[in-house]
GROMACS .gro file of C-alpha atoms in nm:
model
  497
    1MET     CA    1   7.939   0.815  -2.591
    2LEU     CA    2   7.977   1.068  -2.874
    3SER     CA    3   8.040   0.793  -3.127
    4LEU     CA    4   7.728   0.613  -3.012
    5LEU     CA    5   7.521   0.928  -3.059
    6MET     CA    6   7.666   0.983  -3.405
    7SER     CA    7   7.596   0.620  -3.490
    8ALA     CA    8   7.237   0.661  -3.372
    9ALA     CA    9   7.196   0.968  -3.592
   10LEU     CA   10   7.319   0.775  -3.894
   11LEU     CA   11   7.091   0.481  -3.819
   12ALA     CA   12   6.789   0.709  -3.791
   13GLN     CA   13   6.767   0.724  -4.169
   14PRO     CA   14   6.633   0.414  -4.349
   15ALA     CA   15   6.896   0.255  -4.575
   16THR     CA   16   6.849   0.219  -4.948
   17VAL     CA   17   6.713  -0.123  -5.040
   18GLU     CA   18   6.873  -0.268  -5.354
   19PRO     CA   19   6.678  -0.506  -5.583
   20VAL     CA   20   6.743  -0.877  -5.523
   21ASP     CA   21   6.764  -1.160  -5.776
   22TRP     CA   22   6.546  -1.394  -5.570
   23GLU     CA   23   6.576  -1.683  -5.813
   24LYS     CA   24   6.956  -1.671  -5.803
   25MET     CA   25   6.951  -1.645  -5.425
   26GLY     CA   26   6.713  -1.938  -5.399
   27GLU     CA   27   6.922  -2.161  -5.626
   28GLU     CA   28   7.241  -2.076  -5.437
   29THR     CA   29   7.078  -2.142  -5.101
   30LEU     CA   30   6.939  -2.472  -5.229
   31ALA     CA   31   7.282  -2.580  -5.352
   32ALA     CA   32   7.437  -2.494  -5.018
   33ALA     CA   33   7.169  -2.689  -4.832
   34LYS     CA   34   7.219  -2.995  -5.054
   35ALA     CA   35   7.595  -2.975  -4.997
   36LYS     CA   36   7.564  -3.005  -4.619
   37THR     CA   37   7.746  -3.314  -4.500
   38PRO     CA   38   7.736  -3.425  -4.135
   39VAL     CA   39   8.073  -3.461  -3.963
   40THR     CA   40   8.074  -3.782  -3.763
   41GLY     CA   41   8.325  -3.937  -3.529
   42GLN     CA   42   8.497  -3.784  -3.232
   43ALA     CA   43   8.559  -3.415  -3.171
   44LYS     CA   44   8.890  -3.303  -3.030
   45ASN     CA   45   8.732  -2.986  -2.891
   46VAL     CA   46   8.387  -2.867  -2.788
   47ILE     CA   47   8.292  -2.501  -2.746
   48LEU     CA   48   7.954  -2.416  -2.599
   49PHE     CA   49   7.842  -2.056  -2.653
   50ILE     CA   50   7.547  -1.939  -2.443
   51ALA     CA   51   7.393  -1.598  -2.515
   52ASP     CA   52   7.213  -1.555  -2.185
   53GLY     CA   53   6.864  -1.414  -2.217
   54THR     CA   54   6.850  -1.429  -2.595
   55ASP     CA   55   6.571  -1.554  -2.819
   56ILE     CA   56   6.460  -1.530  -3.180
   57THR     CA   57   6.331  -1.174  -3.136
   58THR     CA   58   6.657  -1.055  -2.982
   59ILE     CA   59   6.856  -1.232  -3.255
   60THR     CA   60   6.643  -1.084  -3.533
   61ALA     CA   61   6.675  -0.734  -3.390
   62ALA     CA   62   7.052  -0.773  -3.341
   63ARG     CA   63   7.089  -0.901  -3.698
   64ILE     CA   64   6.909  -0.594  -3.831
   65LEU     CA   65   7.108  -0.355  -3.612
   66ALA     CA   66   7.437  -0.514  -3.717
   67GLY     CA   67   7.340  -0.479  -4.084
   68GLN     CA   68   7.225  -0.122  -4.040
   69LYS     CA   69   7.551  -0.028  -3.865
   70GLN     CA   70   7.725  -0.148  -4.184
   71GLY     CA   71   7.507   0.079  -4.397
   72GLY     CA   72   7.251  -0.175  -4.519
   73PRO     CA   73   6.878  -0.209  -4.454
   74GLY     CA   74   6.956  -0.482  -4.200
   75GLU     CA   75   6.691  -0.745  -4.260
   76ASP     CA   76   6.907  -0.939  -4.507
   77HIS     CA   77   7.218  -0.930  -4.290
   78VAL     CA   78   7.355  -1.260  -4.158
   79LEU     CA   79   7.518  -1.302  -3.816
   80ASN     CA   80   7.821  -1.525  -3.792
   81PHE     CA   81   7.648  -1.796  -3.591
   82GLU     CA   82   7.363  -1.798  -3.844
   83THR     CA   83   7.605  -1.941  -4.101
   84MET     CA   84   7.643  -2.261  -3.901
   85PRO     CA   85   7.496  -2.557  -4.092
   86PHE     CA   86   7.264  -2.720  -3.839
   87THR     CA   87   6.986  -2.563  -3.634
   88GLY     CA   88   6.726  -2.675  -3.386
   89LEU     CA   89   6.503  -2.552  -3.106
   90SER     CA   90   6.547  -2.607  -2.734
   91LYS     CA   91   6.266  -2.635  -2.476
   92THR     CA   92   6.380  -2.429  -2.178
   93TYR     CA   93   6.141  -2.496  -1.888
   94ASN     CA   94   6.275  -2.592  -1.543
   95THR     CA   95   6.124  -2.887  -1.358
   96ASN     CA   96   5.926  -2.648  -1.135
   97MET     CA   97   5.894  -2.343  -1.362
   98GLN     CA   98   5.723  -2.285  -1.695
   99THR     CA   99   5.940  -1.976  -1.746
  100PRO     CA  100   6.290  -2.075  -1.637
  101ASP     CA  101   6.592  -1.921  -1.471
  102SER     CA  102   6.956  -1.943  -1.579
  103ALA     CA  103   7.072  -2.181  -1.306
  104GLY     CA  104   6.826  -2.455  -1.398
  105THR     CA  105   6.868  -2.410  -1.773
  106ALA     CA  106   7.249  -2.405  -1.763
  107THR     CA  107   7.243  -2.713  -1.541
  108ALA     CA  108   7.039  -2.889  -1.809
  109MET     CA  109   7.296  -2.810  -2.077
  110LEU     CA  110   7.603  -2.887  -1.867
  111THR     CA  111   7.479  -3.205  -1.694
  112GLY     CA  112   7.202  -3.352  -1.910
  113HIS     CA  113   6.952  -3.324  -1.624
  114LYS     CA  114   6.678  -3.066  -1.594
  115THR     CA  115   6.629  -2.936  -1.242
  116LYS     CA  116   6.459  -2.666  -1.037
  117ALA     CA  117   6.510  -2.296  -1.087
  118GLY     CA  118   6.780  -2.141  -0.872
  119VAL     CA  119   7.000  -2.445  -0.813
  120ILE     CA  120   7.327  -2.542  -0.979
  121ASN     CA  121   7.425  -2.896  -1.084
  122VAL     CA  122   7.204  -3.072  -0.828
  123ASP     CA  123   6.895  -3.277  -0.904
  124GLU     CA  124   6.535  -3.165  -0.880
  125THR     CA  125   6.465  -3.345  -0.550
  126ILE     CA  126   6.661  -3.100  -0.336
  127ILE     CA  127   6.519  -2.804  -0.146
  128ARG     CA  128   6.660  -2.479  -0.274
  129GLY     CA  129   6.882  -2.321  -0.011
  130SER     CA  130   6.921  -2.643   0.188
  131CYS     CA  131   7.280  -2.761   0.205
  132GLU     CA  132   7.177  -3.081   0.380
  133SER     CA  133   6.924  -3.178   0.113
  134SER     CA  134   7.184  -3.135  -0.162
  135LYS     CA  135   7.433  -3.385  -0.022
  136GLY     CA  136   7.466  -3.681  -0.257
  137LYS     CA  137   7.247  -3.506  -0.514
  138GLU     CA  138   7.531  -3.340  -0.709
  139LEU     CA  139   7.528  -3.388  -1.086
  140SER     CA  140   7.837  -3.459  -1.294
  141SER     CA  141   7.905  -3.191  -1.557
  142MET     CA  142   8.085  -3.159  -1.888
  143MET     CA  143   8.395  -3.069  -1.689
  144LYS     CA  144   8.423  -3.428  -1.574
  145VAL     CA  145   8.367  -3.565  -1.925
  146ALA     CA  146   8.646  -3.341  -2.052
  147ASN     CA  147   8.879  -3.424  -1.764
  148ASP     CA  148   8.818  -3.798  -1.792
  149THR     CA  149   8.923  -3.784  -2.157
  150GLY     CA  150   9.237  -3.580  -2.090
  151ARG     CA  151   9.102  -3.250  -2.215
  152SER     CA  152   9.149  -2.905  -2.064
  153VAL     CA  153   8.857  -2.693  -1.942
  154GLY     CA  154   8.793  -2.320  -1.963
  155VAL     CA  155   8.504  -2.087  -1.879
  156ILE     CA  156   8.435  -1.730  -1.993
  157SER     CA  157   8.154  -1.492  -1.904
  158THR     CA  158   8.084  -1.122  -1.931
  159ALA     CA  159   7.887  -1.165  -1.608
  160ARG     CA  160   8.045  -1.261  -1.275
  161ILE     CA  161   8.235  -1.585  -1.323
  162THR     CA  162   8.044  -1.714  -1.018
  163HIS     CA  163   7.707  -1.628  -1.174
  164ALA     CA  164   7.457  -1.903  -1.249
  165THR     CA  165   7.556  -1.997  -1.604
  166PRO     CA  166   7.938  -2.005  -1.575
  167ALA     CA  167   7.916  -2.170  -1.232
  168THR     CA  168   7.761  -2.481  -1.386
  169VAL     CA  169   8.096  -2.560  -1.550
  170TYR     CA  170   8.276  -2.622  -1.219
  171ALA     CA  171   8.037  -2.603  -0.920
  172SER     CA  172   7.737  -2.761  -0.749
  173SER     CA  173   7.520  -2.552  -0.520
  174ALA     CA  174   7.182  -2.572  -0.350
  175ASP     CA  175   7.143  -2.200  -0.425
  176ARG     CA  176   7.274  -1.993  -0.714
  177ASP     CA  177   7.312  -1.698  -0.475
  178TRP     CA  178   7.590  -1.867  -0.276
  179GLU     CA  179   7.854  -1.696  -0.489
  180SER     CA  180   8.073  -1.615  -0.187
  181ASP     CA  181   8.068  -1.710   0.180
  182LYS     CA  182   7.891  -1.381   0.256
  183TYR     CA  183   7.565  -1.533   0.135
  184MET     CA  184   7.599  -1.877   0.289
  185PRO     CA  185   7.347  -1.950   0.567
  186GLU     CA  186   7.479  -2.062   0.906
  187ASP     CA  187   7.345  -2.415   0.860
  188ALA     CA  188   7.539  -2.457   0.532
  189SER     CA  189   7.884  -2.503   0.684
  190GLU     CA  190   7.923  -2.839   0.507
  191CYS     CA  191   7.872  -2.676   0.166
  192MET     CA  192   8.122  -2.463  -0.023
  193ASP     CA  193   8.051  -2.126  -0.181
  194ILE     CA  194   8.082  -2.103  -0.559
  195ALA     CA  195   8.398  -1.890  -0.573
  196SER     CA  196   8.572  -2.136  -0.342
  197GLN     CA  197   8.463  -2.420  -0.568
  198LEU     CA  198   8.637  -2.253  -0.863
  199LEU     CA  199   8.958  -2.237  -0.663
  200ALA     CA  200   8.913  -2.601  -0.560
  201ALA     CA  201   8.870  -2.696  -0.926
  202ALA     CA  202   9.192  -2.512  -1.013
  203LYS     CA  203   9.373  -2.685  -0.728
  204ALA     CA  204   9.252  -3.021  -0.855
  205GLY     CA  205   9.368  -2.929  -1.205
  206THR     CA  206   9.020  -2.960  -1.352
  207VAL     CA  207   8.993  -2.597  -1.471
  208GLU     CA  208   9.269  -2.433  -1.674
  209LEU     CA  209   9.119  -2.090  -1.735
  210ALA     CA  210   8.844  -1.862  -1.604
  211LEU     CA  211   8.779  -1.513  -1.744
  212GLY     CA  212   8.496  -1.278  -1.649
  213GLY     CA  213   8.377  -1.046  -1.374
  214GLY     CA  214   8.323  -1.092  -1.002
  215ARG     CA  215   8.641  -0.989  -0.814
  216GLU     CA  216   8.440  -0.908  -0.502
  217LYS     CA  217   8.350  -1.275  -0.460
  218PHE     CA  218   8.719  -1.369  -0.440
  219MET     CA  219   8.854  -1.091  -0.216
  220PRO     CA  220   8.817  -1.038   0.162
  221SER     CA  221   8.607  -0.754   0.298
  222ASP     CA  222   8.911  -0.571   0.439
  223VAL     CA  223   9.099  -0.556   0.107
  224ALA     CA  224   9.039  -0.272  -0.139
  225ASP     CA  225   8.957  -0.344  -0.499
  226PRO     CA  226   9.254  -0.270  -0.731
  227GLU     CA  227   9.041  -0.069  -0.975
  228TYR     CA  228   8.803   0.101  -0.731
  229PRO     CA  229   8.994   0.177  -0.406
  230ASP     CA  230   8.676   0.288  -0.229
  231GLU     CA  231   8.526  -0.059  -0.274
  232ASN     CA  232   8.633  -0.372  -0.090
  233GLY     CA  233   8.586  -0.742  -0.147
  234GLU     CA  234   8.299  -0.914   0.029
  235ARG     CA  235   8.442  -1.239   0.169
  236LYS     CA  236   8.390  -1.278   0.544
  237ASP     CA  237   8.634  -1.568   0.587
  238GLY     CA  238   8.939  -1.349   0.519
  239ARG     CA  239   9.051  -1.557   0.222
  240ASN     CA  240   9.192  -1.387  -0.084
  241LEU     CA  241   9.117  -1.643  -0.353
  242THR     CA  242   9.305  -1.449  -0.620
  243ALA     CA  243   9.624  -1.481  -0.414
  244GLU     CA  244   9.547  -1.846  -0.347
  245TRP     CA  245   9.508  -1.900  -0.724
  246THR     CA  246   9.856  -1.768  -0.799
  247GLY     CA  247   9.989  -1.953  -0.497
  248LEU     CA  248   9.887  -2.288  -0.642
  249ASN     CA  249  10.168  -2.274  -0.898
  250SER     CA  250  10.444  -2.027  -0.976
  251ARG     CA  251  10.321  -2.014  -1.337
  252ASN     CA  252   9.961  -1.929  -1.247
  253LYS     CA  253   9.836  -1.582  -1.343
  254PHE     CA  254   9.572  -1.348  -1.206
  255VAL     CA  255   9.484  -1.036  -1.409
  256TRP     CA  256   9.222  -0.768  -1.353
  257ASN     CA  257   9.262  -0.507  -1.629
  258ALA     CA  258   9.331  -0.467  -1.999
  259GLU     CA  259   9.705  -0.421  -1.948
  260GLY     CA  260   9.735  -0.745  -1.753
  261PHE     CA  261   9.527  -0.933  -2.007
  262ALA     CA  262   9.736  -0.803  -2.298
  263ALA     CA  263  10.050  -0.924  -2.123
  264LEU     CA  264   9.930  -1.283  -2.099
  265ASN     CA  265  10.106  -1.536  -2.320
  266PRO     CA  266   9.875  -1.821  -2.427
  267LYS     CA  267  10.177  -2.042  -2.497
  268GLN     CA  268  10.294  -2.032  -2.137
  269LYS     CA  269  10.202  -2.302  -1.888
  270GLY     CA  270   9.994  -2.226  -1.583
  271GLN     CA  271   9.631  -2.157  -1.503
  272VAL     CA  272   9.480  -1.815  -1.577
  273LEU     CA  273   9.220  -1.627  -1.372
  274GLY     CA  274   9.097  -1.296  -1.512
  275LEU     CA  275   8.843  -1.095  -1.312
  276PHE     CA  276   8.787  -0.758  -1.478
  277GLU     CA  277   8.520  -0.601  -1.256
  278PRO     CA  278   8.409  -0.631  -0.892
  279SER     CA  279   8.071  -0.749  -1.025
  280HIS     CA  280   7.965  -0.798  -1.387
  281MET     CA  281   8.184  -0.678  -1.673
  282GLN     CA  282   8.086  -0.363  -1.861
  283TYR     CA  283   7.819  -0.368  -2.127
  284GLU     CA  284   7.981  -0.366  -2.471
  285ALA     CA  285   7.839  -0.016  -2.534
  286ASP     CA  286   8.022   0.112  -2.225
  287ARG     CA  287   8.341  -0.098  -2.236
  288ALA     CA  288   8.559   0.170  -2.397
  289GLU     CA  289   8.488   0.401  -2.102
  290ASP     CA  290   8.605   0.153  -1.837
  291SER     CA  291   8.873   0.312  -1.619
  292ALA     CA  292   9.112   0.017  -1.619
  293GLY     CA  293   9.006  -0.129  -1.951
  294GLU     CA  294   8.881  -0.479  -2.005
  295PRO     CA  295   8.895  -0.726  -2.295
  296SER     CA  296   8.604  -0.791  -2.526
  297ILE     CA  297   8.432  -1.127  -2.523
  298ALA     CA  298   8.590  -1.194  -2.864
  299GLU     CA  299   8.938  -1.121  -2.727
  300MET     CA  300   8.882  -1.348  -2.427
  301THR     CA  301   8.756  -1.624  -2.656
  302GLY     CA  302   9.055  -1.596  -2.887
  303PHE     CA  303   9.300  -1.610  -2.597
  304ALA     CA  304   9.119  -1.907  -2.440
  305ILE     CA  305   9.128  -2.109  -2.762
  306ASP     CA  306   9.499  -2.040  -2.807
  307LYS     CA  307   9.568  -2.125  -2.443
  308LEU     CA  308   9.361  -2.443  -2.425
  309SER     CA  309   9.487  -2.563  -2.764
  310ARG     CA  310   9.823  -2.631  -2.599
  311ASN     CA  311   9.666  -2.957  -2.483
  312ARG     CA  312   9.710  -3.204  -2.767
  313ASP     CA  313   9.412  -3.403  -2.637
  314GLY     CA  314   9.179  -3.104  -2.684
  315PHE     CA  315   8.953  -2.894  -2.464
  316PHE     CA  316   8.603  -2.799  -2.353
  317LEU     CA  317   8.525  -2.428  -2.338
  318MET     CA  318   8.205  -2.257  -2.230
  319VAL     CA  319   8.157  -1.892  -2.334
  320GLU     CA  320   7.866  -1.690  -2.195
  321GLY     CA  321   7.749  -1.353  -2.322
  322GLY     CA  322   7.587  -1.283  -1.988
  323ARG     CA  323   7.493  -0.920  -2.019
  324VAL     CA  324   7.240  -0.957  -2.301
  325ASP     CA  325   7.018  -1.090  -2.025
  326HIS     CA  326   7.088  -0.799  -1.791
  327ALA     CA  327   7.010  -0.535  -2.054
  328ASN     CA  328   6.684  -0.708  -2.138
  329HIS     CA  329   6.598  -0.717  -1.766
  330ALA     CA  330   6.657  -0.341  -1.763
  331GLY     CA  331   6.421  -0.296  -2.060
  332ASN     CA  332   6.717  -0.151  -2.252
  333ALA     CA  333   6.713  -0.312  -2.595
  334ALA     CA  334   7.003  -0.107  -2.736
  335ARG     CA  335   7.257  -0.247  -2.490
  336ALA     CA  336   7.114  -0.598  -2.526
  337LEU     CA  337   7.159  -0.589  -2.903
  338GLU     CA  338   7.509  -0.441  -2.882
  339ASP     CA  339   7.613  -0.717  -2.644
  340LEU     CA  340   7.469  -0.984  -2.872
  341ILE     CA  341   7.661  -0.840  -3.168
  342ALA     CA  342   7.980  -0.854  -2.957
  343PHE     CA  343   7.893  -1.214  -2.867
  344ASP     CA  344   7.857  -1.291  -3.236
  345GLU     CA  345   8.210  -1.159  -3.292
  346ALA     CA  346   8.333  -1.411  -3.034
  347VAL     CA  347   8.165  -1.689  -3.232
  348LYS     CA  348   8.339  -1.558  -3.545
  349VAL     CA  349   8.676  -1.585  -3.368
  350ALA     CA  350   8.601  -1.943  -3.266
  351LEU     CA  351   8.495  -2.040  -3.617
  352GLU     CA  352   8.815  -1.892  -3.758
  353LYS     CA  353   9.050  -2.041  -3.500
  354THR     CA  354   8.916  -2.398  -3.507
  355ASP     CA  355   8.875  -2.676  -3.761
  356PRO     CA  356   8.512  -2.780  -3.827
  357GLU     CA  357   8.637  -3.134  -3.883
  358ASN     CA  358   8.754  -3.168  -3.521
  359THR     CA  359   8.570  -2.901  -3.319
  360LEU     CA  360   8.202  -2.907  -3.226
  361ILE     CA  361   8.072  -2.554  -3.175
  362VAL     CA  362   7.726  -2.511  -3.026
  363VAL     CA  363   7.567  -2.166  -3.004
  364THR     CA  364   7.248  -2.143  -2.804
  365GLU     CA  365   7.064  -1.961  -2.527
  366ASP     CA  366   6.941  -2.053  -2.181
  367HIS     CA  367   6.607  -1.872  -2.206
  368GLY     CA  368   6.432  -1.585  -2.377
  369HIS     CA  369   6.276  -1.256  -2.265
  370THR     CA  370   5.958  -1.062  -2.337
  371LEU     CA  371   6.102  -0.845  -2.616
  372VAL     CA  372   5.855  -0.811  -2.905
  373PHE     CA  373   5.892  -0.696  -3.267
  374GLN     CA  374   5.577  -0.502  -3.356
  375GLY     CA  375   5.392  -0.276  -3.595
  376TYR     CA  376   5.444  -0.259  -3.970
  377PRO     CA  377   5.776  -0.077  -4.013
  378GLN     CA  378   5.900  -0.021  -4.367
  379ARG     CA  379   6.203  -0.210  -4.496
  380GLY     CA  380   6.524  -0.066  -4.350
  381ASN     CA  381   6.344   0.123  -4.072
  382PRO     CA  382   6.592   0.183  -3.785
  383ILE     CA  383   6.539  -0.114  -3.556
  384LEU     CA  384   6.574   0.099  -3.242
  385GLY     CA  385   6.367   0.388  -3.378
  386LEU     CA  386   6.004   0.482  -3.420
  387VAL     CA  387   5.797   0.298  -3.676
  388LYS     CA  388   5.751   0.444  -4.022
  389GLY     CA  389   5.525   0.231  -4.240
  390VAL     CA  390   5.431   0.239  -4.607
  391ASP     CA  391   5.160   0.436  -4.783
  392ASP     CA  392   4.859   0.299  -4.972
  393ASP     CA  393   5.077   0.243  -5.279
  394GLY     CA  394   5.328   0.040  -5.079
  395ALA     CA  395   5.593   0.313  -5.092
  396PRO     CA  396   5.785   0.421  -4.779
  397ALA     CA  397   5.586   0.673  -4.576
  398ASP     CA  398   5.748   0.995  -4.454
  399ASP     CA  399   5.555   1.025  -4.129
  400PHE     CA  400   5.577   0.809  -3.819
  401ALA     CA  401   5.300   0.555  -3.772
  402LYS     CA  402   5.053   0.630  -3.493
  403ALA     CA  403   4.897   0.398  -3.240
  404SER     CA  404   4.527   0.429  -3.153
  405ASP     CA  405   4.618   0.692  -2.892
  406GLY     CA  406   4.756   0.910  -3.170
  407LYS     CA  407   5.118   0.873  -3.058
  408PRO     CA  408   5.416   0.715  -3.234
  409TYR     CA  409   5.571   0.393  -3.111
  410THR     CA  410   5.892   0.192  -3.145
  411THR     CA  411   5.936  -0.134  -3.333
  412LEU     CA  412   6.076  -0.299  -3.020
  413ALA     CA  413   5.885  -0.317  -2.693
  414TYR     CA  414   5.866  -0.543  -2.388
  415GLY     CA  415   5.577  -0.737  -2.241
  416ASN     CA  416   5.673  -0.611  -1.896
  417GLY     CA  417   5.947  -0.409  -1.733
  418PRO     CA  418   6.057  -0.070  -1.605
  419GLY     CA  419   5.952   0.106  -1.927
  420SER     CA  420   5.583   0.072  -1.849
  421PRO     CA  421   5.396   0.405  -1.824
  422PHE     CA  422   5.201   0.251  -1.535
  423ALA     CA  423   5.511   0.198  -1.319
  424GLY     CA  424   5.479   0.374  -0.983
  425HIS     CA  425   5.116   0.482  -1.035
  426LYS     CA  426   4.816   0.397  -0.820
  427ASP     CA  427   4.493   0.249  -0.952
  428ASP     CA  428   4.299   0.576  -0.919
  429GLU     CA  429   4.554   0.784  -1.111
  430ALA     CA  430   4.502   0.862  -1.478
  431VAL     CA  431   4.799   0.741  -1.681
  432THR     CA  432   4.874   0.808  -2.045
  433ARG     CA  433   5.151   0.671  -2.260
  434PRO     CA  434   5.428   0.929  -2.300
  435THR     CA  435   5.511   1.061  -2.646
  436VAL     CA  436   5.850   0.934  -2.758
  437THR     CA  437   6.069   1.122  -3.003
  438GLU     CA  438   6.305   0.954  -3.250
  439GLU     CA  439   6.602   1.103  -3.065
  440GLU     CA  440   6.485   0.954  -2.735
  441ALA     CA  441   6.416   0.613  -2.888
  442MET     CA  442   6.761   0.595  -3.049
  443ASP     CA  443   6.949   0.687  -2.730
  444ILE     CA  444   7.161   0.408  -2.582
  445ASP     CA  445   6.991   0.457  -2.242
  446TYR     CA  446   6.634   0.441  -2.369
  447ARG     CA  447   6.408   0.186  -2.200
  448GLN     CA  448   6.147   0.053  -2.442
  449GLN     CA  449   5.786   0.090  -2.338
  450SER     CA  450   5.618  -0.215  -2.187
  451ILE     CA  451   5.268  -0.320  -2.087
  452ILE     CA  452   5.299  -0.459  -1.735
  453PRO     CA  453   5.496  -0.249  -1.485
  454SER     CA  454   5.786  -0.435  -1.328
  455TYR     CA  455   6.106  -0.321  -1.158
  456SER     CA  456   6.293  -0.577  -1.368
  457GLU     CA  457   6.164  -0.723  -1.694
  458THR     CA  458   6.117  -1.100  -1.669
  459HIS     CA  459   6.241  -1.398  -1.865
  460GLY     CA  460   6.025  -1.554  -2.134
  461GLY     CA  461   5.928  -1.920  -2.157
  462GLN     CA  462   5.957  -1.961  -2.535
  463ASP     CA  463   6.181  -2.212  -2.711
  464VAL     CA  464   6.525  -2.082  -2.808
  465PRO     CA  465   6.737  -2.170  -3.114
  466ILE     CA  466   7.044  -2.391  -3.133
  467TYR     CA  467   7.312  -2.345  -3.400
  468ALA     CA  468   7.586  -2.606  -3.443
  469SER     CA  469   7.881  -2.703  -3.658
  470GLY     CA  470   8.144  -2.977  -3.644
  471PRO     CA  471   8.139  -3.340  -3.528
  472GLN     CA  472   7.789  -3.459  -3.424
  473ALA     CA  473   7.637  -3.114  -3.493
  474HIS     CA  474   7.374  -3.277  -3.715
  475LEU     CA  475   7.219  -3.433  -3.404
  476LEU     CA  476   7.109  -3.088  -3.282
  477THR     CA  477   6.814  -3.049  -3.516
  478GLY     CA  478   6.442  -3.050  -3.456
  479VAL     CA  479   6.278  -2.957  -3.126
  480VAL     CA  480   6.466  -3.105  -2.831
  481GLU     CA  481   6.480  -3.084  -2.456
  482GLN     CA  482   6.750  -2.842  -2.346
  483SER     CA  483   6.922  -3.122  -2.156
  484PHE     CA  484   6.982  -3.306  -2.487
  485ILE     CA  485   7.260  -3.060  -2.570
  486TYR     CA  486   7.477  -3.224  -2.303
  487TYR     CA  487   7.441  -3.569  -2.458
  488VAL     CA  488   7.545  -3.443  -2.801
  489MET     CA  489   7.851  -3.273  -2.655
  490ARG     CA  490   7.938  -3.586  -2.457
  491GLU     CA  491   7.893  -3.799  -2.768
  492ALA     CA  492   8.124  -3.569  -2.959
  493LEU     CA  493   8.399  -3.606  -2.699
  494THR     CA  494   8.365  -3.981  -2.651
  495ALA     CA  495   8.251  -4.123  -2.987
  496GLU     CA  496   8.467  -4.395  -3.138
  497GLU     CA  497   8.698  -4.257  -3.405
   0.00000   0.00000   0.00000
C-alpha cells in the first residue's frame, strides 16, 4: 500500500506539457491511416478480450492515469489496444433491458443471439430461473465453432470462472446465479450448475484451459479452502470438482496459488484448471498483498497462448478483465482504472505473442457504467484528483475549482452509487456535500461522489467500443449490434483460405 500512496503523491502534481508539432503528428497519423490494409481469409486463432463494465469514459480515464504514472500529462498517452487498426461501436441492450447485464451481453457476443438479462446461452423466450423452460432453448457458442474446426478452447477471468461472462464460453443456464448446486432450486434437478458444466466440458475435451477465481463453487462444503483454512467450499452434493478435473487424465493440472501457476509448463499435455481465490481474484491494486499470491491477467494470458498454441489447428481464447466492473459498482474509480491498465497489459502480451496475419484479436466490453468526466480541469490535472482549471489568461490555475456550493470536486464522479452524500439519509434531514481533500480523492479506497444514492452503482446503457486486428477485423467498424461480434469471429475461423 505504501507504494500506492507514494504513487498518488507523485500524481498529485500536474505534469509538464511539452509543445507538440501538430502538423507533423497529423501527417504521420494520416499516413498510418492510409496504410491500413484489411487482412482477409481464415484466422488460425481468435482471442476475444472483454473488459467487463468498461466504456469510453473508463478507457479515457485509464489512458490518462497510465500516462501520468509514466510521468506525462496523460491525455496524449495511448493504450495498447488503442493501437489496433479497426474500431467500431457495439449496442449493448438486452432483449428485455435498456441497460443490460453481463449474462445477456456476453451471450450475444459468444452465440450471436441477444437474450434476456440474467440468462446464459439460452434464447429470449425462456423464463429466467426456470429449468423446464430452458430445455431445447440452449444456444451454440464459439466453443462449438472452435471445436468443430479442430481448435482448442480456453477461458480466463479475474472474476469467478463461473461468473456470467466466462460462463458463456462453456455453459448454458436459465439463471446466471446457478454457479454451484448450492443455488439450484429444487425443481431444477434436470439442469446442471455452471461449475459442473465446466467439468463436463473438460471431460468432453471441449475446454483445454480455465484460469480465474471461484474455488468455492468447485469444492464441497465440508472441505477447507487451501488458502483460507477457516473457509470451506459451498457445494452441497459432496463433489470436489477440482479433484475430478485432475482425475480425468493423469496429465491434468489444478493450481490455486502463484507457486503452482509458476510451475506449470505450457508445453506439457493435459488440461489446466487454475482457481486462485474462493470468489473473485484480487483487484490489481491489491494483488501483491495476496497471501498465497496469484498471477496477473497478463501472465495468465501469456501462459494460455503458449499452452493453446500447441494445437497446430489453432485456438479460441476468451479473456475477461472482470473486476473493472466490480470496482465501478463500488464507486471506486481508482481500482477500476488500475484493473483496466492491467487488462491492457494482457492485450499487449497477446499482440506480441501472436501474428496479426493469422490471429484475430477483438477487444471490447459488455456494457458501460455511470462514470462521468466533468468540470474543466487543466491539462495534466491528476485524473483521480480535485479539479484545477485555468485562469482568465488560459494559464494553469493554482487553486482548486469550486462548485456552486463553494466546495472543490473531482474530475471523475458517478451518476449513482455508494458515494452519494444522500445515502442513508431521510427526506426530512438536511444533507450537504462533504468537502473532499486532494489526499482523500487520491487514496486508492476513495469512492467518488455520486448523485443518486445506491448501495451498488449501476451499469450504463451507452454503446461501448470495439477494437480489432487480424483476419476479418475490418468487418468490426461502424455501429453494430453486440451479437454481430460472434459472426465476425465465426467468419474468421471458417472463411475459405
